[in-house]
Tab-separated table of C-alpha atoms and ligand atoms in Angstrom:
chain	number	residue	atom	x	y	z
T	1125	MET	CA	91.129	116.903	94.646
T	1126	ASP	CA	87.690	118.012	96.102
T	1127	ILE	CA	86.499	114.238	96.915
T	1128	LEU	CA	89.367	113.306	98.930
T	1129	LYS	CA	89.289	117.266	100.770
T	1130	LYS	CA	85.284	116.658	101.241
T	1131	LYS	CA	85.940	113.305	102.975
T	1132	ILE	CA	88.829	114.826	104.938
T	1133	LEU	CA	86.831	117.533	106.358
T	1134	ASP	CA	83.746	114.800	107.061
T	1135	GLU	CA	85.584	111.948	108.905
T	1136	GLY	CA	89.189	113.475	109.635
T	1137	LYS	CA	89.676	114.024	113.626
T	1138	VAL	CA	92.234	116.610	114.708
T	1139	LEU	CA	94.514	114.760	117.224
T	1140	SER	CA	95.866	117.840	117.845
T	1141	GLU	CA	97.429	120.838	116.128
T	1142	SER	CA	99.975	118.286	113.906
T	1143	VAL	CA	98.255	115.042	114.160
T	1144	LEU	CA	95.649	114.256	111.624
T	1145	LYS	CA	93.439	110.888	112.156
T	1146	VAL	CA	92.177	109.027	109.112
T	1147	ASP	CA	91.460	105.554	110.329
T	1148	SER	CA	87.618	105.625	108.776
T	1149	PHE	CA	88.889	105.364	104.823
T	1150	LEU	CA	92.913	105.542	104.696
T	1151	ASN	CA	94.728	103.968	108.051
T	1152	HIS	CA	92.743	101.259	109.025
T	1153	GLN	CA	89.018	100.805	107.406
T	1154	ILE	CA	89.592	101.162	103.453
T	1155	ASP	CA	87.646	103.077	100.918
T	1156	PRO	CA	88.481	101.562	98.046
T	1157	VAL	CA	86.626	103.573	95.622
T	1158	LEU	CA	88.239	106.882	97.360
T	1159	MET	CA	91.596	105.186	96.945
T	1160	LYS	CA	90.511	103.742	92.594
T	1161	ASN	CA	90.042	107.884	92.476
T	1162	ILE	CA	94.037	108.281	94.054
T	1163	GLY	CA	95.061	106.270	91.777
T	1164	GLU	CA	93.202	107.454	88.431
T	1165	GLU	CA	94.836	111.080	89.811
T	1166	PHE	CA	98.205	110.129	90.532
T	1167	SER	CA	98.363	108.461	86.729
T	1168	ALA	CA	97.138	111.394	85.550
T	1169	ARG	CA	99.240	113.567	87.161
T	1170	PHE	CA	102.796	111.429	86.081
T	1171	LYS	CA	101.469	110.171	82.846
T	1172	ASP	CA	104.580	110.938	80.784
T	1173	ALA	CA	106.906	110.358	83.589
T	1174	GLY	CA	107.993	106.766	81.823
T	1175	ILE	CA	107.323	105.266	85.674
T	1176	THR	CA	108.102	101.597	85.356
T	1177	LYS	CA	108.010	100.750	89.739
T	1178	ILE	CA	106.197	102.701	92.193
T	1179	VAL	CA	107.853	102.552	95.682
T	1180	THR	CA	105.807	102.904	99.134
T	1181	ILE	CA	105.993	101.965	102.437
T	1182	GLU	CA	104.087	99.598	104.703
T	1183	SER	CA	101.383	99.945	105.876
T	1184	SER	CA	99.376	102.523	104.963
T	1185	GLY	CA	101.135	103.519	101.386
T	1186	ILE	CA	100.270	100.206	100.225
T	1187	ALA	CA	96.336	100.870	99.545
T	1188	PRO	CA	97.125	103.991	97.338
T	1189	ALA	CA	99.926	102.890	95.315
T	1190	THR	CA	98.365	99.776	94.677
T	1191	MET	CA	95.369	101.698	92.952
T	1192	THR	CA	97.831	104.136	91.399
T	1193	GLY	CA	100.006	100.762	89.822
T	1194	LEU	CA	96.629	98.906	88.383
T	1195	VAL	CA	96.129	102.294	86.797
T	1196	MET	CA	99.077	102.913	85.653
T	1197	GLY	CA	99.694	99.307	84.733
T	1198	VAL	CA	103.211	99.105	86.863
T	1199	PRO	CA	103.988	96.724	89.959
T	1200	VAL	CA	104.061	98.101	93.353
T	1201	ILE	CA	106.720	97.427	96.113
T	1202	PHE	CA	105.880	97.814	99.405
T	1203	ALA	CA	109.312	98.686	101.859
T	1204	ARG	CA	109.442	96.347	104.766
T	1205	LYS	CA	109.674	97.688	108.312
T	1206	ARG	CA	110.637	94.553	109.697
T	1207	ARG	CA	113.111	92.341	108.374
T	1208	SER	CA	111.165	88.923	107.668
T	1209	LEU	CA	112.645	85.497	108.013
T	1210	THR	CA	111.727	85.709	103.861
T	1211	LEU	CA	113.891	88.983	103.797
T	1212	VAL	CA	117.274	89.026	105.334
T	1213	ASP	CA	120.038	89.830	102.991
T	1214	HIS	CA	120.036	91.138	99.153
T	1215	LEU	CA	118.383	94.553	100.543
T	1216	TYR	CA	118.596	97.776	99.735
T	1217	SER	CA	117.739	99.690	103.555
T	1218	ALA	CA	117.692	102.809	105.184
T	1219	GLU	CA	116.595	103.932	108.785
T	1220	VAL	CA	113.607	106.436	108.916
T	1221	HIS	CA	111.960	108.180	112.466
T	1222	SER	CA	108.230	107.833	112.516
T	1223	PHE	CA	106.612	110.964	113.120
T	1224	THR	CA	103.499	109.610	114.415
T	1225	LYS	CA	105.243	106.924	116.633
T	1226	LYS	CA	108.538	108.361	117.615
T	1227	GLU	CA	110.717	105.986	116.881
T	1228	THR	CA	113.424	105.262	114.303
T	1229	SER	CA	113.539	101.758	112.226
T	1230	GLU	CA	115.193	100.326	109.430
T	1231	ILE	CA	112.897	100.180	106.036
T	1232	SER	CA	114.473	97.697	103.392
T	1233	ILE	CA	113.556	96.351	99.974
T	1234	SER	CA	115.057	93.229	98.204
T	1235	LYS	CA	118.082	94.162	95.104
T	1236	ASP	CA	115.474	92.070	93.104
T	1237	TYR	CA	112.233	94.458	92.625
T	1238	ILE	CA	114.729	97.334	91.792
T	1239	ASN	CA	117.288	98.527	89.644
T	1240	GLY	CA	118.945	101.001	87.397
T	1241	ASP	CA	116.594	100.472	84.610
T	1242	ASP	CA	113.727	101.721	87.023
T	1243	VAL	CA	111.770	104.944	87.022
T	1244	VAL	CA	110.316	105.012	89.765
T	1245	LEU	CA	107.438	107.101	91.702
T	1246	LEU	CA	107.484	106.874	95.468
T	1247	MET	CA	103.862	107.135	97.588
T	1248	ASP	CA	103.172	107.370	100.896
T	1249	ASP	CA	99.858	108.452	102.544
T	1250	PHE	CA	101.133	111.332	104.765
T	1251	LEU	CA	103.756	114.072	104.232
T	1252	ALA	CA	104.964	115.530	107.445
T	1253	ASN	CA	109.023	115.827	108.205
T	1254	GLY	CA	109.328	113.917	105.039
T	1255	GLN	CA	111.583	111.369	107.035
T	1256	ALA	CA	109.638	108.672	105.476
T	1257	ALA	CA	109.882	109.872	101.702
T	1258	LEU	CA	113.495	110.568	102.329
T	1259	GLY	CA	114.057	106.747	103.629
T	1260	LEU	CA	112.186	105.986	100.008
T	1261	VAL	CA	114.545	108.410	98.454
T	1262	SER	CA	117.726	106.550	99.594
T	1263	ILE	CA	116.942	103.638	98.858
T	1264	ALA	CA	115.738	104.670	94.983
T	1265	GLU	CA	119.061	105.961	95.117
T	1266	GLN	CA	121.020	102.844	96.215
T	1267	ALA	CA	119.363	101.005	93.322
T	1268	GLY	CA	120.463	103.720	91.091
T	1269	ALA	CA	116.969	104.717	90.047
T	1270	GLN	CA	115.670	107.551	88.508
T	1271	ILE	CA	113.037	109.524	90.688
T	1272	ALA	CA	109.803	110.516	88.725
T	1273	GLY	CA	108.299	112.082	92.106
T	1274	VAL	CA	106.860	111.852	95.491
T	1275	GLY	CA	103.200	111.190	95.578
T	1276	ILE	CA	101.596	111.974	98.709
T	1277	VAL	CA	97.777	111.931	99.743
T	1278	ILE	CA	97.853	114.162	102.448
T	1279	GLU	CA	100.992	116.504	103.222
T	1280	LYS	CA	100.718	118.621	106.120
T	1281	GLY	CA	101.777	121.943	104.535
T	1282	PHE	CA	103.026	123.866	107.701
T	1283	GLN	CA	105.960	121.016	108.570
T	1284	ASN	CA	108.787	120.848	106.540
T	1285	GLY	CA	108.593	117.566	104.188
T	1286	SER	CA	107.804	118.963	101.319
T	1287	SER	CA	110.986	121.514	100.801
T	1288	GLN	CA	113.102	119.062	101.718
T	1289	LEU	CA	112.180	116.898	98.820
T	1290	GLN	CA	111.918	119.980	96.644
T	1291	GLU	CA	115.011	121.616	98.084
T	1292	ARG	CA	116.823	118.101	96.400
T	1293	GLY	CA	114.930	118.529	93.030
T	1294	ILE	CA	112.372	116.195	93.785
T	1295	ARG	CA	108.685	116.770	92.333
T	1296	VAL	CA	106.174	116.655	95.171
T	1297	GLU	CA	102.888	115.908	93.871
T	1298	SER	CA	100.503	116.004	96.886
T	1299	LEU	CA	96.152	115.065	96.647
T	1300	ALA	CA	95.293	117.153	99.779
T	1301	ILE	CA	97.606	119.964	101.564
T	1302	ILE	CA	96.470	120.757	104.777
T	1303	LYS	CA	97.635	124.533	105.886
T	1304	SER	CA	97.116	124.033	109.437
T	1305	LEU	CA	95.294	121.836	112.180
T	1306	THR	CA	94.322	124.970	114.677
T	1307	ASP	CA	91.294	124.620	117.059
T	1308	GLY	CA	90.262	120.937	116.222
T	1309	LYS	CA	89.860	122.426	112.247
T	1310	VAL	CA	91.357	121.508	109.002
T	1311	ASN	CA	92.177	124.297	106.943
T	1312	PHE	CA	93.137	123.376	103.239
T	1313	LYS	CA	95.815	125.562	101.461
A	980	5GP	P1	107.371	111.832	108.160
A	980	5GP	O1	108.097	110.922	107.558
A	980	5GP	O2	106.906	112.838	106.835
A	980	5GP	O3	107.768	113.075	109.022
A	980	5GP	O4	105.866	111.251	108.226
A	980	5GP	C1	105.239	110.568	107.267
A	980	5GP	C2	104.422	109.516	108.168
A	980	5GP	O5	104.357	109.544	109.369
A	980	5GP	C3	103.392	108.921	107.158
A	980	5GP	O6	104.204	108.036	107.105
A	980	5GP	C4	103.000	108.858	107.926
A	980	5GP	O7	101.971	106.966	108.317
A	980	5GP	C5	102.620	108.829	109.466
A	980	5GP	N1	102.317	110.284	109.913
A	980	5GP	C6	102.513	111.342	109.743
A	980	5GP	N2	101.702	112.910	109.997
A	980	5GP	C7	100.661	112.052	109.984
A	980	5GP	C8	99.507	112.093	110.828
A	980	5GP	O8	99.096	113.564	111.376
A	980	5GP	N3	98.526	111.290	110.401
A	980	5GP	C9	98.546	110.264	110.204
A	980	5GP	N4	97.257	109.333	110.198
A	980	5GP	N5	99.717	109.925	109.748
A	980	5GP	C10	100.374	110.902	110.263
């Protein structure tokens, strides 16, 4: 997706050989026009998949997932990382180790919003080692939902998240795939 790649080249900051910062349009400030384009692209790629719901993780998955849900006309559910007073039981949960925060947390979704009749598109902002996506896969499996695929805004192709998902027979669609972040530069696949 050329507009996304241009944005990454213009505004992305390479923090190390494995971490890219995109706070100016995805992880802190959000570019709504770009998110709309992202929503249209995912909607086109999964148009024949019979998707009934989009499932993502708070917080950075919410903007691209919501725009995709708007274009597809389906609800968007985000897994919460902390249990709140209003989300205490009746949950599907999974443990996720965060690549950027280096900590393990439990993600949860209420059983009210996903069930065995659903065909879900799982989405996230980044795909690195696949832990967040695999947590969503586990939750969808617990609910008995069918997984149409995983939609990722930025995949770091030099990490193994995509192969882990594909080994399990899961379709992965990434809008920008980064080959390397060496010498402070973003190289796309
Ligand atoms: P994974 O679970 O695939 O190892 O990592 C994906 C999660 O970690 C995403 O939800 C994202 O928030 C975060 N993440 C992984 N790599 C990066 C990165 O290079 N930059 C940013 N901003 N977030 C990342």
